[in-house]
Short mmCIF file of C-alpha atoms and ligand atoms in Angstrom, two decimals:
data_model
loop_
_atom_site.label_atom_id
_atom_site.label_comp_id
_atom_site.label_asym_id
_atom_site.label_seq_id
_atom_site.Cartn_x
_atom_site.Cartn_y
_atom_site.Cartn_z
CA UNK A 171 -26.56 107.49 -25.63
CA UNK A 172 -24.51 104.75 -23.36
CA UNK A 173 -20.65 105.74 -24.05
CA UNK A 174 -17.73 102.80 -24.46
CA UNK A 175 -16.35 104.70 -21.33
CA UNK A 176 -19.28 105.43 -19.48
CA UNK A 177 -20.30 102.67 -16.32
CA UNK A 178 -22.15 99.63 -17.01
CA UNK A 179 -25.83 100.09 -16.64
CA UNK A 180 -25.91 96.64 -15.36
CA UNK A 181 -24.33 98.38 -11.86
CA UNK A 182 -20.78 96.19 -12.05
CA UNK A 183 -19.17 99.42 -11.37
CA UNK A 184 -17.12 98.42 -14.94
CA UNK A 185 -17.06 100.37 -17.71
CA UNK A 186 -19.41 99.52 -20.32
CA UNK A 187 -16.88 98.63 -22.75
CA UNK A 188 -15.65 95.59 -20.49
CA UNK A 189 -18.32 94.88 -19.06
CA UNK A 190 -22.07 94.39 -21.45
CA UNK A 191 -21.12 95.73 -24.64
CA UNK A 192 -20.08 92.35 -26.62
CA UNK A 193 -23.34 90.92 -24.92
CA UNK A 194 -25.22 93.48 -25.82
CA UNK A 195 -24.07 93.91 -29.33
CA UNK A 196 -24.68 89.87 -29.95
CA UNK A 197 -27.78 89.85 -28.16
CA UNK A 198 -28.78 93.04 -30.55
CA UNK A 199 -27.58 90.93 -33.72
CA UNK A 200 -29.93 87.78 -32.68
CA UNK A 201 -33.02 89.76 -32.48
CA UNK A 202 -32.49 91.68 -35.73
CA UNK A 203 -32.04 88.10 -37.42
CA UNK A 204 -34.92 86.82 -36.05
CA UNK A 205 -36.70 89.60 -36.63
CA UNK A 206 -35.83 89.31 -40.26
CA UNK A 207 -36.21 85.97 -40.43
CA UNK A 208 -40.20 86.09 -39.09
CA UNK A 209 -40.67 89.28 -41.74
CA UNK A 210 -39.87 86.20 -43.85
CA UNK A 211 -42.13 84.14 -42.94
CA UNK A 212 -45.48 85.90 -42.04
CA UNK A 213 -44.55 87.99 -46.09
CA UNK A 214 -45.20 83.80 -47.42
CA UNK A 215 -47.61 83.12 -44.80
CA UNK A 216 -49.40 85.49 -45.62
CA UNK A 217 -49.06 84.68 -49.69
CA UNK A 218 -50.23 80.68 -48.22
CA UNK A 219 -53.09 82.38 -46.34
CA UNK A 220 -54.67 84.06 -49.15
CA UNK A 221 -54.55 81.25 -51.66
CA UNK A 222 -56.03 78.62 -48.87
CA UNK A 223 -58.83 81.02 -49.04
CA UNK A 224 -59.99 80.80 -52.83
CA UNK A 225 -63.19 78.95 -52.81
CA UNK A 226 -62.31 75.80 -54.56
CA UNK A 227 -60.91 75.11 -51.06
CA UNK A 228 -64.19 75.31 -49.48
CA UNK A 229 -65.00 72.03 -49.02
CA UNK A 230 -61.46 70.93 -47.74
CA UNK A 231 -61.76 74.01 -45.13
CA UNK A 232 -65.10 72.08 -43.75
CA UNK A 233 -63.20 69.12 -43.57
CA UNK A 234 -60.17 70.44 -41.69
CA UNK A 235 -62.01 72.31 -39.60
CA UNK A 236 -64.25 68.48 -38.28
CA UNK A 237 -60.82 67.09 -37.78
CA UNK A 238 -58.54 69.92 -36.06
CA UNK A 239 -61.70 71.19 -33.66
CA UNK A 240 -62.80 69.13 -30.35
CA UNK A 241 -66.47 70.82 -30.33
CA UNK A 242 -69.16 72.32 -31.75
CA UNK A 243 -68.53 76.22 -29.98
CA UNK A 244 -68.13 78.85 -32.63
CA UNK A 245 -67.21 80.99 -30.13
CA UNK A 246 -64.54 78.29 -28.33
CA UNK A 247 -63.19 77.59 -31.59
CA UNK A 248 -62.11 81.33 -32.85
CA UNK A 249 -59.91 81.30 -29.97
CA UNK A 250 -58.00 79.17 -31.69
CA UNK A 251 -58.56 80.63 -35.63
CA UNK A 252 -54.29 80.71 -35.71
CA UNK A 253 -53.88 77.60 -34.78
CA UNK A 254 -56.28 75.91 -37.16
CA UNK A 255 -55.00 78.41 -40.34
CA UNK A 256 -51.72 76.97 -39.45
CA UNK A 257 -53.06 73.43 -39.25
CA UNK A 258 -55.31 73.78 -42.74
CA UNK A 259 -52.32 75.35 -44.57
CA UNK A 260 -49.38 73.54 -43.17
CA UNK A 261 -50.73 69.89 -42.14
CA UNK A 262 -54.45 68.96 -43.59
CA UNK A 263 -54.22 66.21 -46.39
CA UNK A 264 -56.58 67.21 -49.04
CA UNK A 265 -58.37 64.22 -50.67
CA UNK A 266 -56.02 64.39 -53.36
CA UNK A 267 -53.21 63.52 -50.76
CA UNK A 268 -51.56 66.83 -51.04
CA UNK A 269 -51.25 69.70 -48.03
CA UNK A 270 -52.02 73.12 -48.84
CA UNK A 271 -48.19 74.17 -48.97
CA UNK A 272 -47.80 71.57 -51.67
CA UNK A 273 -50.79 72.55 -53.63
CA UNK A 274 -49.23 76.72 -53.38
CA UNK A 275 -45.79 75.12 -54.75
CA UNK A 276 -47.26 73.62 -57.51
CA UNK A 277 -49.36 76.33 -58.93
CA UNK A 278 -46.82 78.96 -57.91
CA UNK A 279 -43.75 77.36 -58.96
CA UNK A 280 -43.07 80.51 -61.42
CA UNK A 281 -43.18 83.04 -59.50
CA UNK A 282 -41.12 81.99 -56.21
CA UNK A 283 -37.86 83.48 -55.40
CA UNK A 284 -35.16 81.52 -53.39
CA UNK A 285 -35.81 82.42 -50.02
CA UNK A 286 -39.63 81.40 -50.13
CA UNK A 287 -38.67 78.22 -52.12
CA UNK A 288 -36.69 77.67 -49.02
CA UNK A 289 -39.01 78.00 -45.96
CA UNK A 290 -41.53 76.24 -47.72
CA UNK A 291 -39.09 73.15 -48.09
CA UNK A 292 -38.78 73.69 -44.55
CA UNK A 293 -42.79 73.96 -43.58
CA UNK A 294 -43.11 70.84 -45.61
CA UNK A 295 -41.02 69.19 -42.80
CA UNK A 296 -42.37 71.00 -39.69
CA UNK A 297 -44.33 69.73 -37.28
CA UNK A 298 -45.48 70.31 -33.41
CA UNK A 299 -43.67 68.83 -30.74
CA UNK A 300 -42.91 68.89 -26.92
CA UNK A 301 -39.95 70.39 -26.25
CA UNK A 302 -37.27 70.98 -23.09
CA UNK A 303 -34.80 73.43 -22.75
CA UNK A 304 -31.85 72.01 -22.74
CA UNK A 305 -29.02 74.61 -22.81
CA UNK A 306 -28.76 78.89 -23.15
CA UNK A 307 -25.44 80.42 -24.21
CA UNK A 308 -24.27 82.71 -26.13
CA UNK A 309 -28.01 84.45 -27.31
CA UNK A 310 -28.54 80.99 -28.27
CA UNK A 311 -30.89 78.44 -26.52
CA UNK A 312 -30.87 74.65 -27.21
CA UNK A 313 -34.26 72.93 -27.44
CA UNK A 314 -34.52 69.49 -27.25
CA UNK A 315 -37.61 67.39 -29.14
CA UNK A 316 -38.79 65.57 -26.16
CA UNK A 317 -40.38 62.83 -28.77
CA UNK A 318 -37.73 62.03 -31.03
CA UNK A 319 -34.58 63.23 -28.98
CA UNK A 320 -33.46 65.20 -32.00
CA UNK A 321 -31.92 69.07 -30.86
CA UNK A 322 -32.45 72.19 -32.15
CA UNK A 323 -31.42 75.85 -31.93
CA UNK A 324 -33.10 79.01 -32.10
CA UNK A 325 -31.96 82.46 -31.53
CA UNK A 326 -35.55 83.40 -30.82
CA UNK A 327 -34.04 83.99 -26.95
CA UNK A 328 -36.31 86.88 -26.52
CA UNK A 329 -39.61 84.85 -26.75
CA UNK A 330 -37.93 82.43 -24.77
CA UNK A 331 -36.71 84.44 -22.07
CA UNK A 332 -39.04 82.99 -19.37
CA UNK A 333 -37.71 79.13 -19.95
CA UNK A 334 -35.34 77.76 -17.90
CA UNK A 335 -33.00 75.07 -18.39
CA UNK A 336 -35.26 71.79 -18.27
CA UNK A 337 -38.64 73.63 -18.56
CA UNK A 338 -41.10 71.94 -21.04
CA UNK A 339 -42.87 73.34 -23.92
CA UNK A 340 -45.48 73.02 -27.14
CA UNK A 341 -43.68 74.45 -29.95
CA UNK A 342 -43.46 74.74 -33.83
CA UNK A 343 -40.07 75.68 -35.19
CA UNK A 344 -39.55 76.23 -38.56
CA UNK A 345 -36.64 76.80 -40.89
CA UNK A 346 -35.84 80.17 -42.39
CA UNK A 347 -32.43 80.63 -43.94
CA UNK A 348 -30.38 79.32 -41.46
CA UNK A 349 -32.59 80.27 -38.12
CA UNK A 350 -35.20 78.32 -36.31
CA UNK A 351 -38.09 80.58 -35.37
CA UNK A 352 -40.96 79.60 -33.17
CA UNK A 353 -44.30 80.14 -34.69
CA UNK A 354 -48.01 80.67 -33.13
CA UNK A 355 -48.25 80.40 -30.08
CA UNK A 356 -45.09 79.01 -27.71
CA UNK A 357 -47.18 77.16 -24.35
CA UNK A 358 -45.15 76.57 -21.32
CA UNK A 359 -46.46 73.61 -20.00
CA UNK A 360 -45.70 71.29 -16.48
CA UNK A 361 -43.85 68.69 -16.13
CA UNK A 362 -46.25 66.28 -15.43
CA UNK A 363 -48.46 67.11 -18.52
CA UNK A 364 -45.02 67.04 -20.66
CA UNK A 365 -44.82 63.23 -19.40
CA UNK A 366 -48.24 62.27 -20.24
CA UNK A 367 -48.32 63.91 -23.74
CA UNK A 368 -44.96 62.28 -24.36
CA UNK A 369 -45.78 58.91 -23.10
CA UNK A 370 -49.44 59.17 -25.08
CA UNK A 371 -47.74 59.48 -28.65
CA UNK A 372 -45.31 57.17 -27.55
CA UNK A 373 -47.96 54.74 -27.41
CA UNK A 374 -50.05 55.85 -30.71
CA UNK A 375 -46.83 56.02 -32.32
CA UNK A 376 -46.05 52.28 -31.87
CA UNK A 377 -49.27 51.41 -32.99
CA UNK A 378 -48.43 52.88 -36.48
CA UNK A 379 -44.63 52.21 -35.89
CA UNK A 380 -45.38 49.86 -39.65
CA UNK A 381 -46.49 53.01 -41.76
CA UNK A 382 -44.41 56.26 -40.64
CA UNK A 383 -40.48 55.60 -40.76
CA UNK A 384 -39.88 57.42 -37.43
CA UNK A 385 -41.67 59.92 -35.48
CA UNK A 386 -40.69 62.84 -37.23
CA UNK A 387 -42.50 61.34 -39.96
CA UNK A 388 -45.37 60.39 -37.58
CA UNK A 389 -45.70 63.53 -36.06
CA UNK A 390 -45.62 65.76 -39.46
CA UNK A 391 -48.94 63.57 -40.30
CA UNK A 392 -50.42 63.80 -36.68
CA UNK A 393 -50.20 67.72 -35.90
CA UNK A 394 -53.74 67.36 -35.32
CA UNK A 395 -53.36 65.47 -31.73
CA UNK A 396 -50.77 68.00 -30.45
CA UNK A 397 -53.33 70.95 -31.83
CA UNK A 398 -55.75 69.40 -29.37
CA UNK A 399 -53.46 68.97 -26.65
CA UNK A 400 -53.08 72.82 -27.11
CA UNK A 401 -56.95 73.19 -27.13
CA UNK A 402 -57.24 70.97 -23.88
CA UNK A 403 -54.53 73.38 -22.37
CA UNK A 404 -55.67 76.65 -23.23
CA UNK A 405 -59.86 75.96 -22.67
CA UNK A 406 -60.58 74.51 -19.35
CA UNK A 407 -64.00 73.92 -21.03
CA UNK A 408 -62.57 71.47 -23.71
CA UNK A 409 -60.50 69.78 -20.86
CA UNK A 410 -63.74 69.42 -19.02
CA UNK A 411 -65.77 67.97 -22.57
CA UNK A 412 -63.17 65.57 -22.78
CA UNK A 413 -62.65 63.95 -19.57
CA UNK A 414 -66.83 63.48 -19.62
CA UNK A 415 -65.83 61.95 -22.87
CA UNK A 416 -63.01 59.55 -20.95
CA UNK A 417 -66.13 58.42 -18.03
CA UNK A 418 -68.55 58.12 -20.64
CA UNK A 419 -66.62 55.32 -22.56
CA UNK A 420 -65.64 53.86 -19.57
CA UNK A 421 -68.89 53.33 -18.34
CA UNK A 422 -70.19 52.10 -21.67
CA UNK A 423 -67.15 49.43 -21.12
CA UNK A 424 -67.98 48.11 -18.24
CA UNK A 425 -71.62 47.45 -18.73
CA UNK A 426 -70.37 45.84 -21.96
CA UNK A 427 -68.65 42.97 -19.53
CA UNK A 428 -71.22 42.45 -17.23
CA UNK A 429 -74.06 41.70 -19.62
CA UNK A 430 -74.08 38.10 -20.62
CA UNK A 431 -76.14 37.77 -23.52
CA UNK A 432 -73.40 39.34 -25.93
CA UNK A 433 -71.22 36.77 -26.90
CA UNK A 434 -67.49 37.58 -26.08
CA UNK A 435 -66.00 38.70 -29.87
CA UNK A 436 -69.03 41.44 -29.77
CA UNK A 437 -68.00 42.31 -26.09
CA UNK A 438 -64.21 42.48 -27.33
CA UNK A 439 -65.26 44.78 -30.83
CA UNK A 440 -67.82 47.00 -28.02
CA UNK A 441 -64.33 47.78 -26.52
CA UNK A 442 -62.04 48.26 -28.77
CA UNK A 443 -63.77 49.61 -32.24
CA UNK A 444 -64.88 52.92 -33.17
CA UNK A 445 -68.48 53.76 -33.14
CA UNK A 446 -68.69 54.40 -36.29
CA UNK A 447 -68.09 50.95 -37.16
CA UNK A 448 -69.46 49.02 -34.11
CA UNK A 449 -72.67 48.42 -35.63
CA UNK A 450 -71.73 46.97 -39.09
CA UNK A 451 -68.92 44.96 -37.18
CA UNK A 452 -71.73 43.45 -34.93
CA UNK A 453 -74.44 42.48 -38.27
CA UNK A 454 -71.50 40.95 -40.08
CA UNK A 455 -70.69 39.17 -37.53
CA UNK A 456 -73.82 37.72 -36.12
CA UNK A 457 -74.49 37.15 -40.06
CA UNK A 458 -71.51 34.87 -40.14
CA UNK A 459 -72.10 33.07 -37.27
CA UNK A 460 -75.62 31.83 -38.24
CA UNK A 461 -74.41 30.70 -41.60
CA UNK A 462 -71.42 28.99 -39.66
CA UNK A 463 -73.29 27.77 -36.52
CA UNK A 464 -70.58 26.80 -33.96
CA UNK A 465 -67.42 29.31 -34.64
CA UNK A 466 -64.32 27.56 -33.00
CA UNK A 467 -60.84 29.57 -31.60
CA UNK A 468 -60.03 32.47 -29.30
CA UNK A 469 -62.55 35.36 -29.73
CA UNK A 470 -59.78 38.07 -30.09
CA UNK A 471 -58.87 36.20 -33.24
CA UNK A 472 -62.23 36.71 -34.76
CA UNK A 473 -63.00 40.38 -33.50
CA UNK A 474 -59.79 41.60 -35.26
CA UNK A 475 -60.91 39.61 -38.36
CA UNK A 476 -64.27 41.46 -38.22
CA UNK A 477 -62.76 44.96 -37.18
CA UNK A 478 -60.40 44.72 -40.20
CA UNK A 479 -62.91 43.34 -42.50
CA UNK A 480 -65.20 46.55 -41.93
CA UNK A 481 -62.93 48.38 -41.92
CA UNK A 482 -61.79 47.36 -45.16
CA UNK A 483 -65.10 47.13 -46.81
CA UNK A 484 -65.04 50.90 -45.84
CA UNK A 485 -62.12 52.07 -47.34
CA UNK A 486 -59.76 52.81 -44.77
CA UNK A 487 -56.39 53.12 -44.95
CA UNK A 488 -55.72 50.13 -42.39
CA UNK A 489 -52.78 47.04 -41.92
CA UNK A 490 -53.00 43.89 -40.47
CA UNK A 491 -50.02 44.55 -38.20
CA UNK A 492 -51.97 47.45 -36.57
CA UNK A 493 -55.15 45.52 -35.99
CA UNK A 494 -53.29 42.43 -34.95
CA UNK A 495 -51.73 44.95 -32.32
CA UNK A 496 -54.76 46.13 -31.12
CA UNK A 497 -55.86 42.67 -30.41
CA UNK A 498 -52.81 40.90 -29.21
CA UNK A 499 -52.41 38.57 -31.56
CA UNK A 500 -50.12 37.77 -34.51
CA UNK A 501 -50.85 39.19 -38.18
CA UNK A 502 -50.78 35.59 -39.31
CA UNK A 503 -53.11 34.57 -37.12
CA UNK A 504 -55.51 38.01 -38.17
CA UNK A 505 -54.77 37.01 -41.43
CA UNK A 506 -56.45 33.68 -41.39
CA UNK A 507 -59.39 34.94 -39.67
CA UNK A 508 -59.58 37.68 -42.67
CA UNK A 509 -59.87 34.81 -45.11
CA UNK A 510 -62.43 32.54 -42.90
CA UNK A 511 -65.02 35.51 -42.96
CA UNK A 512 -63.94 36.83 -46.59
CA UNK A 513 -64.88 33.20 -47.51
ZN1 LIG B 676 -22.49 95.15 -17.32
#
């Protein structure tokens, strides 16, 4: 064994007393505590991963798996099985509102000692995010949320040992006792794609700015985009699926402008509704125009009245302020339209 006395083994030529030994000591104390701390974790995890499991979860488990997954490949998809058990226990909102950690709470409130009372608190609040390294000192290293500027630290310098100051990430931290662990999988990712994922929920973000509080809030709903970021990432295949995806829309976009028989509020719902509703939006609307005959004011106007009237007539969870976004006009405006084709 190394003595106090004995020379460095970092080759200083100092002894090892004044030279590594306080490093070495702290750097030994970090990894035991987050060593403990991820015992923690994986011991509830594991707890959460049985009880998603029971089969009155079935049907929920079909419906996390059509929103978390980007295509039909069994084989594609088990590479990410961690990823989506993560997803379906920590994030997917059952239809009665609650996520699985929630639902484990409830029916476990009994039988929970402190500690696991604790990180689940904490996994009610965690989320994915892009990350930056902003600072390493001291066994620690300071990560900053590259979406909502908040900063966080996390003795977990061993997993992180490859990052550099300023080098981008996907991460999940989450909370146990006082350490921030990293869970699943940590991605290193480039610059570039840091500054289009970043500037991409930017955008959604501000389209839902009148629902979520702030992005934290945002993002603890949305794991499900950054999940797919990660699937784009790690399967060049997905990447592929989806930029076909990108042409094919594009395509369908621009044949929607040069063909003339449309009128322009179905050209303006072709482009900016989703399939699913495109059809009904297009009947209701030719249905009001022939009981109106000559429809007067600008066509964005009407094609947000008729996206959030099908919308509506759907069920979805939907404002005016969002639609009127979409469209570039004001919610009072949308808001008339609304009550012309309610009428
Ligand atoms: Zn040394």
């Amino acid at each position: 064994m190394l003595g106090r006395n004995d020379l460095c083994p970092c080759g200083s030529g100092k002894k090892y007393k004044k030279c590594c030994l306080n490093k070495d000591i702290a750097s030994e104390r970090s990894s035991r505590k987050i060593g403990l701390s991820q015992k923690q974790y994986y011991e509830l995890y594991a707890k959460l991963h049985e009880f998603s499991r029971n089969e009155k979860f079935n049907a929920e488990y079909e419906r996390a798996k059509e929103t978390f997954f980007i295509v039909e490949d069994e084989e594609i998809n088990a590479k990410f099985e961690r990823f989506f058990n993560t997803y379906f226990i920590q994030d997917h909102i059952m239809e009665n509102k609650k996520v699985m950690t929630v639902e484990f709470f409830e029916e476990n409130r009994d039988n929970l000692d402190i500690a696991e009372r604790d990180i689940l608190r904490s996994l009610f609040e965690s989320y994915v995010s892009v990350y930056e390294v902003k600072e390493i000192k001291d066994e620690k290293v300071i990560l900053k949320d590259c979406l909502n500027d908040k900063e966080i630290c996390t003795e977990d310098i061993n997993l992180l040992k490859d990052f550099k100051v300023g080098s981008p990430m996907i991460a999940r931290v989450v909370t146990v006792g006082d350490t921030n662990i990293l869970i699943d999988i940590t991605i290193s990712i480039s610059d570039g794609i840091k500054d289009i994922i970043v500037s991409d929920i930017k955008t959604l973000f501000s389209q839902y700015e009148d629902i979520y509080k702030d992005m934290k809030t945002f993002l603890i709903h949305h794991t499900h985009i950054l999940y797919k970021y990660i699937q784009q990432l790690l399967e060049p295949s997905i990447a592929e699926y989806l930029k076909a995806q990108r042409e094919e829309k594009a395509t369908k976009a621009q044949a929607v402008e040069v063909s003339e028989d449309d009128c322009k509020v179905i050209t303006m719902l072709k482009q900016n509704i989703e399939d699913e509703f495109l059809q009904d939006g297009i009947n209701f609307w030719n249905e009001y125009k022939k009981t109106q005959g000559e429809v007067k004011g600008a066509e964005n106007g009407w094609a947000a009245g008729v996206e959030y009237y099908v919308k509506k007539e759907a069920g979805q969870t939907i404002t005016q302020a969002q639609i009127a976004k979409k469209y570039e006009i004001s919610p009072s405006t949308l808001g008339k339209r609304y009550k012309d084709l309610k009428a």
